XYZ file of C-alpha atoms in Angstrom:
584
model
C 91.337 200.473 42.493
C 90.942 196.856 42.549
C 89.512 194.013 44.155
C 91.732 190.643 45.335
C 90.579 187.233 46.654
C 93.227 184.529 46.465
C 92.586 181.289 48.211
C 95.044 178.509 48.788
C 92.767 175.107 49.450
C 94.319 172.363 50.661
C 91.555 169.574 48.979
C 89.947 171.482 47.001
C 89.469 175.245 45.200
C 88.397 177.700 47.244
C 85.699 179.892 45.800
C 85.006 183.472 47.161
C 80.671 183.348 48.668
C 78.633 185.429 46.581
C 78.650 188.023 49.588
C 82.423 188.392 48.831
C 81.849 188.403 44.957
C 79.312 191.472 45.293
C 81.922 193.638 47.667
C 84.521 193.108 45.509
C 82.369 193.518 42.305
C 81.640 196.993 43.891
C 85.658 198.005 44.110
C 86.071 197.068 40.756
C 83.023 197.298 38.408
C 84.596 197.074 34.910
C 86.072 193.705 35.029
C 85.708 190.509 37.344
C 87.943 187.174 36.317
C 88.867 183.835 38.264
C 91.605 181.928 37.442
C 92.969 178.406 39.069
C 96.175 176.814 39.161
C 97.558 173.319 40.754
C 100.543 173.753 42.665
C 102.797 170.600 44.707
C 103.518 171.656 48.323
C 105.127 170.254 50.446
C 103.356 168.678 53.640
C 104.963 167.594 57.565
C 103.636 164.324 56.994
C 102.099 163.238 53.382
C 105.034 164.516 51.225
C 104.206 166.360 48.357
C 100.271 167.430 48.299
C 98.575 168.840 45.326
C 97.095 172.518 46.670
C 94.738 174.511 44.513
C 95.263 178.042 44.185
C 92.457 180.281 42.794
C 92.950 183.972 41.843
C 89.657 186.623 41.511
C 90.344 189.769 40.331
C 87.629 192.994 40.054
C 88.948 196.126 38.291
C 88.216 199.618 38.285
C 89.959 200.885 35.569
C 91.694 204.687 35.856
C 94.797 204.498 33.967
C 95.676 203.947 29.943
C 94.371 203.735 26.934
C 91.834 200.818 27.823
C 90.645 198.425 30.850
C 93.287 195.390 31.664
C 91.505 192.529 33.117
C 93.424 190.467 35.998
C 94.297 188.318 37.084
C 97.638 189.235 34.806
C 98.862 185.314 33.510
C 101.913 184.876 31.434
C 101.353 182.703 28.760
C 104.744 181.257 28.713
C 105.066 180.427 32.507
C 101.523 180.212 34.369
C 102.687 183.057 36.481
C 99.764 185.175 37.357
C 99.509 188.737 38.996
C 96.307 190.397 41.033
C 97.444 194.499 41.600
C 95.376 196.243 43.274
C 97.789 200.116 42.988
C 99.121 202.829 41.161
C 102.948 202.790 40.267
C 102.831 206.569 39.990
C 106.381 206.075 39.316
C 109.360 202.902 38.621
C 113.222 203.933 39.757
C 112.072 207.474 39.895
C 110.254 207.467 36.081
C 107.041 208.210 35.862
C 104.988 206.026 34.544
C 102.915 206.588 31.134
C 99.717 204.053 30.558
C 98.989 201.373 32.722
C 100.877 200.550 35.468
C 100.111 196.670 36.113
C 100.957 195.217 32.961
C 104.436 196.964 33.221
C 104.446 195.734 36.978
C 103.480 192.142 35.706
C 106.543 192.420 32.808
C 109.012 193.113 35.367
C 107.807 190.917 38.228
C 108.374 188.211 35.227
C 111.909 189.270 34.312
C 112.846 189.495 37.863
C 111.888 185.490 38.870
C 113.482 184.314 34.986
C 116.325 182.066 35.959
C 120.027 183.827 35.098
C 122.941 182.037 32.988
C 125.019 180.611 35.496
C 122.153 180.663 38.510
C 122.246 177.971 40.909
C 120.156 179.664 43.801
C 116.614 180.627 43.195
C 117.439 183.186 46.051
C 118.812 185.524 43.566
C 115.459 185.725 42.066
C 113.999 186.295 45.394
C 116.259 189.498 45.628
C 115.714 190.805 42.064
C 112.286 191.035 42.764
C 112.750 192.565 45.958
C 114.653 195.317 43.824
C 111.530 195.537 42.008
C 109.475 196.197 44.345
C 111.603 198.789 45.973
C 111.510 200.625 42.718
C 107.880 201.262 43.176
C 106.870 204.577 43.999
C 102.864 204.876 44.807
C 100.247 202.870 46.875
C 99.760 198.829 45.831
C 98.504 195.805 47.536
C 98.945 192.843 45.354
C 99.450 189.029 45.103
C 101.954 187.199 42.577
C 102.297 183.885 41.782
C 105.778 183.221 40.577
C 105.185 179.969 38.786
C 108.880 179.392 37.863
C 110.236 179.146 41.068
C 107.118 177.924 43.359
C 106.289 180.965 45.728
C 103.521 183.453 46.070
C 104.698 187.005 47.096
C 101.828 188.861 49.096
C 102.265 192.509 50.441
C 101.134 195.967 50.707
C 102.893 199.036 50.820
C 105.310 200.624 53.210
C 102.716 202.823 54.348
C 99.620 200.622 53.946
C 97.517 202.860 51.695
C 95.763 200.032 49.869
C 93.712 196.811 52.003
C 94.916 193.237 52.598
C 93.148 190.476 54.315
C 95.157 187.228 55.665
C 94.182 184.422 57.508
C 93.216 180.331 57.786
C 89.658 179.655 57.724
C 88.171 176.804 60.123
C 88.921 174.118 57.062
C 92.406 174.863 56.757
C 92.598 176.865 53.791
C 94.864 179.721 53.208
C 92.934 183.655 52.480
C 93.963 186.737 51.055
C 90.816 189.363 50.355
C 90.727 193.107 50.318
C 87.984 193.016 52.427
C 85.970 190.718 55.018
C 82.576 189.011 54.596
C 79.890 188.255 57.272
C 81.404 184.625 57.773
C 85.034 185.634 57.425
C 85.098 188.180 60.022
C 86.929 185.891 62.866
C 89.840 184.816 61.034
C 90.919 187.329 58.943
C 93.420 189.871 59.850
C 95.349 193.156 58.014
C 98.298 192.295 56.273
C 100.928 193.856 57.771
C 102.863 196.984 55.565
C 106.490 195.600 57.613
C 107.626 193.903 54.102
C 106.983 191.137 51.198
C 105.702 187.560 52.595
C 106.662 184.787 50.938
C 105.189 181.334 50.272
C 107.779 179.089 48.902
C 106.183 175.344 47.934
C 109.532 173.861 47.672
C 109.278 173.926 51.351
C 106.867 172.556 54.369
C 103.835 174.886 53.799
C 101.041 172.024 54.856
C 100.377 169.877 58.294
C 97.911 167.540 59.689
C 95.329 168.139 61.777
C 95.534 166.610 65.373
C 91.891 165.640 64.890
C 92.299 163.990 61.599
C 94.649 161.121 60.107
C 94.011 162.508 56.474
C 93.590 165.967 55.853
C 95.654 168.684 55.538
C 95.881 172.121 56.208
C 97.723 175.333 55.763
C 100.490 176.335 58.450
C 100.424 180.207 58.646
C 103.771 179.777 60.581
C 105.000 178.793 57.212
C 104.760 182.452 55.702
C 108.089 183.939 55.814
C 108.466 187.901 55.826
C 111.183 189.707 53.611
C 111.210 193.250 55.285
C 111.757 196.332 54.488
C 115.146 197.455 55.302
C 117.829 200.024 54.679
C 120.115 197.912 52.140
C 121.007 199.382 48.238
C 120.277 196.101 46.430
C 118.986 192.673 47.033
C 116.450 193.762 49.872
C 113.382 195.630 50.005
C 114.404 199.277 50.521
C 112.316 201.399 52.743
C 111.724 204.438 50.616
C 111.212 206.327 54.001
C 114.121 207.420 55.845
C 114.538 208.463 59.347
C 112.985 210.922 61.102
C 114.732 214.067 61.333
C 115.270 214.516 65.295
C 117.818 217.652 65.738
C 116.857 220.049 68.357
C 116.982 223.912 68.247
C 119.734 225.690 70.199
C 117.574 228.098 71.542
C 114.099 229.419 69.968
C 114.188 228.714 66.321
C 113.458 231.357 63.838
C 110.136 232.236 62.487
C 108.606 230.943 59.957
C 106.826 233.510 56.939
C 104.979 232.875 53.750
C 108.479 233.608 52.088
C 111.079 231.348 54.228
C 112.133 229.245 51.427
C 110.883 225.976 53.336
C 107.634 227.079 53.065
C 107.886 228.045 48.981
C 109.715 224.398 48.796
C 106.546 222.586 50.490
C 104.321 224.075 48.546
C 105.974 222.564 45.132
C 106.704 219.915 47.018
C 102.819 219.047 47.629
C 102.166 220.710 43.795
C 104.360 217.623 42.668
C 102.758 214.753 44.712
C 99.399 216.446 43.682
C 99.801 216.533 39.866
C 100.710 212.914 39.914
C 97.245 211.965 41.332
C 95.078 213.950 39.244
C 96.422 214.337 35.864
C 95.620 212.020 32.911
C 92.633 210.680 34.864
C 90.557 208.314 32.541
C 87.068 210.243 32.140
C 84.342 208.186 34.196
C 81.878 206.073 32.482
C 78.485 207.720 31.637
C 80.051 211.526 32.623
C 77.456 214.222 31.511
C 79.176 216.764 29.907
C 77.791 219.638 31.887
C 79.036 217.432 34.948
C 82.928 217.240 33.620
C 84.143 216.669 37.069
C 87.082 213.705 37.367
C 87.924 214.847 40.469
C 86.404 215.124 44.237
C 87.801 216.087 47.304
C 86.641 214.722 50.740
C 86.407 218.191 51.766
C 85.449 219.436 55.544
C 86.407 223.094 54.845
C 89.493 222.416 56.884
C 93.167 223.368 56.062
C 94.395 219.708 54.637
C 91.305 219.282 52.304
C 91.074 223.121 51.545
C 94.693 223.563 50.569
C 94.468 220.276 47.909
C 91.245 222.192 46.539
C 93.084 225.200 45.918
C 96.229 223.636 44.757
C 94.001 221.316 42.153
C 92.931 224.834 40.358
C 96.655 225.069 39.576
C 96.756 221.707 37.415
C 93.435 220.996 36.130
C 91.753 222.906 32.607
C 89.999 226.033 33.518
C 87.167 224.352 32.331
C 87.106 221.257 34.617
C 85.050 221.784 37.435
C 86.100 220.276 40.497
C 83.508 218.414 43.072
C 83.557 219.355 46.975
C 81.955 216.262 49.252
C 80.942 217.707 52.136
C 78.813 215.123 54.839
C 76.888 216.403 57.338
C 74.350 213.692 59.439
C 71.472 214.401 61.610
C 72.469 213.242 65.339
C 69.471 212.409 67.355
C 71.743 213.070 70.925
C 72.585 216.847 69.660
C 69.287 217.299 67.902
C 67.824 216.367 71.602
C 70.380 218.304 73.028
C 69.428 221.531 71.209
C 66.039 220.891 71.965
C 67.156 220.605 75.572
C 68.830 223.806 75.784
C 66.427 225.913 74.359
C 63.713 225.746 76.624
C 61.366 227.038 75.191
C 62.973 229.677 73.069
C 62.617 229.543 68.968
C 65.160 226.832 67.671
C 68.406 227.587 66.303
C 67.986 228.889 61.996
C 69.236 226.375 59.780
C 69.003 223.062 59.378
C 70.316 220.561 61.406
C 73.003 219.699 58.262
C 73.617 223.213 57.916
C 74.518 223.563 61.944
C 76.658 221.006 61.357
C 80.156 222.177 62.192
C 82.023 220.865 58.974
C 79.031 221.901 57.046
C 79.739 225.544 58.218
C 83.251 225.583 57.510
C 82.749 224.123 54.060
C 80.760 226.262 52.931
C 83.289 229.281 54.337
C 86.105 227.533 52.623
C 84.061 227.601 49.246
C 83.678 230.794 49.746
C 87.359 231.643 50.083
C 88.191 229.421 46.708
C 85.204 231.260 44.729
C 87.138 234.445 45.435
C 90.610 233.833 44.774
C 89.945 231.014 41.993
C 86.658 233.039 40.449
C 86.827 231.340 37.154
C 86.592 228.108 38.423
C 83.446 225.767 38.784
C 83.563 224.697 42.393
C 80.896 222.458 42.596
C 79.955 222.109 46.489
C 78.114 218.735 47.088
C 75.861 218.684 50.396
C 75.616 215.328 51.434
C 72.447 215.553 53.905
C 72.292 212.032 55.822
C 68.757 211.124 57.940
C 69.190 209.096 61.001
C 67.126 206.689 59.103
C 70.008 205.919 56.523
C 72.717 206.229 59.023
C 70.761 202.982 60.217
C 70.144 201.152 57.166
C 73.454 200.945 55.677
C 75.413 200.948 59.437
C 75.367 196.703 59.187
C 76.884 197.516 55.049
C 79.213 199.641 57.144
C 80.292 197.586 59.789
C 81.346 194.735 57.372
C 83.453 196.773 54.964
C 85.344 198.092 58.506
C 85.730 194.742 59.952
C 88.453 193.438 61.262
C 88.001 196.823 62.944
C 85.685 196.651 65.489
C 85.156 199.965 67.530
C 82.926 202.789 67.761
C 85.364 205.057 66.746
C 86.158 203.346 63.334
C 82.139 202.970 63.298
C 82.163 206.519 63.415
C 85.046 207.687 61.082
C 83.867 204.397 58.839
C 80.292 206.288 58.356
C 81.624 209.756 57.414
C 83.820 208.373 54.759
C 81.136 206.240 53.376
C 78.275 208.567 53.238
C 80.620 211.356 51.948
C 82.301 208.934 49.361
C 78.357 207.703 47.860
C 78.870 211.636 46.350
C 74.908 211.678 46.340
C 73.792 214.892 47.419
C 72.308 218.203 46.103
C 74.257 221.057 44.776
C 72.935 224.833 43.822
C 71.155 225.504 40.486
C 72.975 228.509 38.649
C 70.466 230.542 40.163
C 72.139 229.762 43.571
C 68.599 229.228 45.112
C 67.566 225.790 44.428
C 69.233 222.503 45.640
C 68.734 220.274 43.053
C 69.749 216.242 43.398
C 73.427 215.411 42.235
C 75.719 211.861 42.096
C 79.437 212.982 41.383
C 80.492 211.024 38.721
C 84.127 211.748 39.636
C 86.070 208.200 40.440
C 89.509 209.944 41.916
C 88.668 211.449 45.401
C 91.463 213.682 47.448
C 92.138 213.042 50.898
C 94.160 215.243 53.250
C 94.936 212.057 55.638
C 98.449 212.617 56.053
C 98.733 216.138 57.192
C 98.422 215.731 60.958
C 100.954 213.266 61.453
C 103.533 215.006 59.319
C 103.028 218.363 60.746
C 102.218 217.543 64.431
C 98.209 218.643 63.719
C 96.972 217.071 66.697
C 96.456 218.119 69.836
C 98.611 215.599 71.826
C 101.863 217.022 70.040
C 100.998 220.341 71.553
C 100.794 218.232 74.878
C 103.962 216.298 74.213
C 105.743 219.825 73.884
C 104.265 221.268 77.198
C 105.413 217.780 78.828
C 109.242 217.499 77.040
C 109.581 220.084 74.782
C 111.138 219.446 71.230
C 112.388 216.011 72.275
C 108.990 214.924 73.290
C 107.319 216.272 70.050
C 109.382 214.977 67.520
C 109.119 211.614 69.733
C 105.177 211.630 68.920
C 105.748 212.858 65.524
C 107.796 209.978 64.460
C 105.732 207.162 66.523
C 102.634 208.894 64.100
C 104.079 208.566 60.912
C 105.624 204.906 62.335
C 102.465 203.475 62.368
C 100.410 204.729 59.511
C 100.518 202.036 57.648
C 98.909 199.710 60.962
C 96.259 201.707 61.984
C 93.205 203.533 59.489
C 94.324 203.208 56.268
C 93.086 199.569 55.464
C 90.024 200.447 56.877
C 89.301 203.897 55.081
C 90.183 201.889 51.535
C 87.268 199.562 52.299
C 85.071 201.830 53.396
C 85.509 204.171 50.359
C 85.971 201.476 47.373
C 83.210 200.432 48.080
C 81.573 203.037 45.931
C 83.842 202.076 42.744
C 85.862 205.379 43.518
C 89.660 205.633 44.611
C 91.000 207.494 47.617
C 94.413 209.497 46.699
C 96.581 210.826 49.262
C 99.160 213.349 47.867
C 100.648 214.310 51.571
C 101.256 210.253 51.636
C 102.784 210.277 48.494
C 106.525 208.677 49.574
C 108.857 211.848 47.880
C 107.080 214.465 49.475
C 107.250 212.458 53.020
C 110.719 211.510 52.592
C 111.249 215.552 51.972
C 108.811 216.141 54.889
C 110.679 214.181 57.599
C 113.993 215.179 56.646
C 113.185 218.573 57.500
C 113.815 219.967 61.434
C 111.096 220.045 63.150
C 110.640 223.936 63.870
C 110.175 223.989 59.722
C 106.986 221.823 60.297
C 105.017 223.673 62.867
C 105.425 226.795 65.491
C 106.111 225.081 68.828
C 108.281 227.132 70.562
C 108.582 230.284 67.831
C 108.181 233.372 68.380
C 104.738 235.045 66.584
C 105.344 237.342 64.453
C 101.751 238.480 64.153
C 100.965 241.699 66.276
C 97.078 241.377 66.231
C 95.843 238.057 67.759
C 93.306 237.312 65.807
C 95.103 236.796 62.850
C 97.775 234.687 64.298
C 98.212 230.832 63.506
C 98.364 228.409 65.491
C 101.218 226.123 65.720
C 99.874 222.985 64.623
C 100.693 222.341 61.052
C 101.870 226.534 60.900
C 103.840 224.845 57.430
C 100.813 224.401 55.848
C 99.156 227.228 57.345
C 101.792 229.390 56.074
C 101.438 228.008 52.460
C 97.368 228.683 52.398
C 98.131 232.507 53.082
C 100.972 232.118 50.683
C 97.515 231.050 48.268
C 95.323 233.605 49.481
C 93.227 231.730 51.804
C 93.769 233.684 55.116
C 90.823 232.214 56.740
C 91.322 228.575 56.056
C 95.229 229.279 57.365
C 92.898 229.769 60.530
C 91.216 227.006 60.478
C 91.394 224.586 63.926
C 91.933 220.625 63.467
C 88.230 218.685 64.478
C 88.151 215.024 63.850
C 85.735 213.840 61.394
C 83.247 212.099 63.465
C 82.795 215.638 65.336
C 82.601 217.523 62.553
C 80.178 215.601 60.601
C 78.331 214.623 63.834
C 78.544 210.996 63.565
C 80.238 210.282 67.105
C 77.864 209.014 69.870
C 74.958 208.977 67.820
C 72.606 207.684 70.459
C 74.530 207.655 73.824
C 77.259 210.305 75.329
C 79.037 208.065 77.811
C 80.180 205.766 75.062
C 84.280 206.061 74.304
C 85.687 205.529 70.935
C 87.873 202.698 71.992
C 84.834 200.556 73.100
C 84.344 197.835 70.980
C 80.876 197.069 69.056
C 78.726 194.766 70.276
């Protein structure tokens, strides 16, 4: 995980505030580096203008051998490179050591005029084949100095953050994440393609208020997208969704129906990639020897990446469970409301927390099919009080998001990504205070859309059947890369830890949305289950099937509740208030 500021100023170099220095400093505390360059552009009415282009680059090192500090800049050419990803693989090779400096080598050879070249658009398209090659999560920004452009972009599925915008003097902004004055002009870089800045044309115009000066033209940014093509355009890694309907009810699905044994390799394979040959964290104890975390509810997406992880990692590696619970004032009040009287509820009010109760079931499941494994179960107990102190912190790594939903969500992650908590001594009596040092956390984000886990896909099939749900299906996975995942990268690198998403991983969704439908989840099959209470519901039955495949019959059971429910951070001190209102 890294941190990016890139500025393009129009009179002068544009400097990131010290506000912006510290955020970014936290994504990436192992290396911080500014370099400038001086680049002609061409302006409406001045001609050519000298622009200065500055580069910052933080770096949290996980990969290789040793920590590369960025910006990347080739000697030879004054390119320079800020990557902020992990190329888990290039062309379908995985990758050994670190990924950016082979990134940086082949952005390089890709903008290198050709024998014989007499259009710089050829370089254009070689490094669009680069790019295409890519297989993991990246936002980046790369200055090809041979040729006059920067190249800006984030991935097809937006899993890391990008900033854009012009601030009120003109000057061009990229940043993974806002500050308190750059809140009203920055906005998500879209995850539709590549933009392009090319200096050899009209990137600069003056200001109707001023004879002199001026500034950048946003209009100027032009978008290479991702399309369908085999060379010489960005090539959506993606395919279409798979929309063929069932002639009639479609078979059942068992633990044993070979597209159930296939998913779970499937997610094995997307797994090992993102927690093998994980650099171990600085300052690790080694009674702590945990380099990996999971964001872990006790639900089935979370769960199911626990359990897999115990089929990759060393027998000795224990593996960290962050589970956030949060006192709510409005339940608290609530409870005190509705007992009138009578003794209050046993427990605490993080242990009555509803994804504090189905964490610590789901532990208990792992402990007895995975005995000899140290799960390490991490209660993350958050006061009102805190909640309050750090919600301004919060609100500015969520921004440009701006509701009390994402306010919400944005809390849960953050708390839950800290890792501070208390876990149990080996007597299994005392909580005793613990920081995981792990810097790789698991996320099951992902799951829902792929395997229609929400509840408006069971509406959408009561309304229109299997037309309607593969309809909402497809608009889900459509818009990943627009909606939460900036936001949840800001909220959680904030910490100096990474986010990983193996059911976002682009094989295993290319696999996923190729399959029919009816392989995904049980709308409109038959149960085969004779006694109700051990049937499974239909949303995400796939996955469902593949935790009782693992021996986890409980979580298989498990229903879907959003994270600001479970952890209790929703309407912390009003009811009325709806998720899609915005903050004051």
């Amino acid at each position: 995980m890294c941190g990016i500021f890139f500025s393009l100023g129009s009179s002068e170099p544009i400097l990131p505030n010290k506000e912006t220095c510290n955020l970014l400093r936290n994504r990436g505390p192992d290396n911080f580096q500014v370099h400038q360059v001086a680049q002609n552009a061409k302006s409406s009415t001045a001609g050519l203008v000298a622009v200065h282009l500055t580069f910052v680059s933080t770096v949290l090192s996980m990969r290789g051998d040793h920590v590369v500090s960025q910006p990347l800049v080739d000697a030879a050419t004054q390119s320079v490179l800020c990557w902020n990803g992990d190329a888990w693989k290039i062309a379908g090779n995985p990758i050994q050591g670190n990924d950016t400096e082979l990134i940086f080598k082949l952005f390089l050879e890709a903008v290198q005029p050709r024998p014989g070249q007499t259009d710089s658009q050829d370089a254009v398209c070689r490094l669009q084949d680069v790019i295409s090659s890519v297989s993991g999560p990246f936002a980046f920004v790369f200055y090809d100095a041979v040729n006059s452009r920067v190249f800006f972009s984030r991935d097809c599925l937006g899993r890391r953050s990008l900033l854009q915008g012009v601030d009120e003097n003109g000057n061009f902004k990229l940043c993974s994440l806002c500050d308190s004055s750059s809140a009203t002009h920055l906005e998500e870089v879209g995850s539709d393609g590549v933009y392009m800045i090319d200096f050899t044309r009209t990137v600069l115009e003056t200001p109707e208020l001023s004879d002199s000066d001026v500034c950048f033209n946003i209009d100027s940014i032009q978008i290479l997208p991702w399309g369908s093509a085999s060379t010489g355009q960005l090539r959506n890694p993606i395919p279409p969704m798979n929309k063929t309907i069932p002639e009639g009810p479609p078979p059942p699905l068992t633990t044993d129906s070979v597209c159930i044994t296939t998913l779970e390799q499937k997610l094995l394979q997307a797994l090992s990639l993102r927690v093998e040959n994980v650099r171990e964290p600085p300052m690790m104890k080694p009674e702590d020897n945990a380099k990996i975390a999971v964001l872990f509810s006790g639900g089935l997406d979370c769960t199911l990446l626990a359990r897999l992880c115990h089929e990759i990692l060393p027998s000795n590696a224990a593996i960290d469970l962050l589970n956030v619970a949060f006192e709510n004032p409005r339940v608290a009040a609530a409870a005190v409301a509705a007992a009138k009287g009578k003794a209050p509820a046993p427990g605490s009010v993080y242990e009555n927390c509803p994804d504090r109760m189905t964490g610590r079931s789901a532990l208990a499941e792992l402990q007895k099919v995975c005995p000899d494994r140290q799960w390490r179960f991490v209660a993350i107990d958050v006061p009102y009080a805190e909640t309050v102190a750090h919600r301004e912190t919060v609100k500015r790594l969520m921004r440009p998001h701006n509701t009390e939903m994402d306010l919400s969500i944005s809390c849960a992650l953050y708390f839950a990504s800290r890792g501070q908590g208390t876990v149990l001594d080996h007597a299994d009596t005392t909580p005793v205070p613990y920081t995981s040092p792990a810097r790789v956390l698991l996320s099951g984000l992902g799951a829902d859309e792929l395997f229609a886990g929400y509840g408006r896909h069971g509406v959408a099939f009561s309304r229109s059947g299997f037309e309607g749900l593969v309809e909402e299906i497809d608009l889900d996975v459509s818009r990943l890369g627009k909606r939460n995942l900036g936001r949840d990268n800001r909220v959680i690198a904030h910490w100096g830890r990474e986010a990983r998403f193996p059911y976002l991983d682009e094989e295993f969704v290319s696999w996923v949305v190729q399959l029919p439908v009816w392989e995904r989840c049980g709308f409109g099959m038959p149960d085969t289950e004779t006694d109700t209470s051990t049937a499974l519901d239909c949303e995400k039955r796939a996955l469902r099937l593949v935790a009782q495949r693992l021996g986890m019959p409980q979580v298989a059971r498990e229903k879907k509740r959003a994270i600001q429910f479970g952890a209790r951070t929703a309407k912390m001190e009003k009811g009325r208030v709806k998720g899609t209102d915005s903050l004051d």
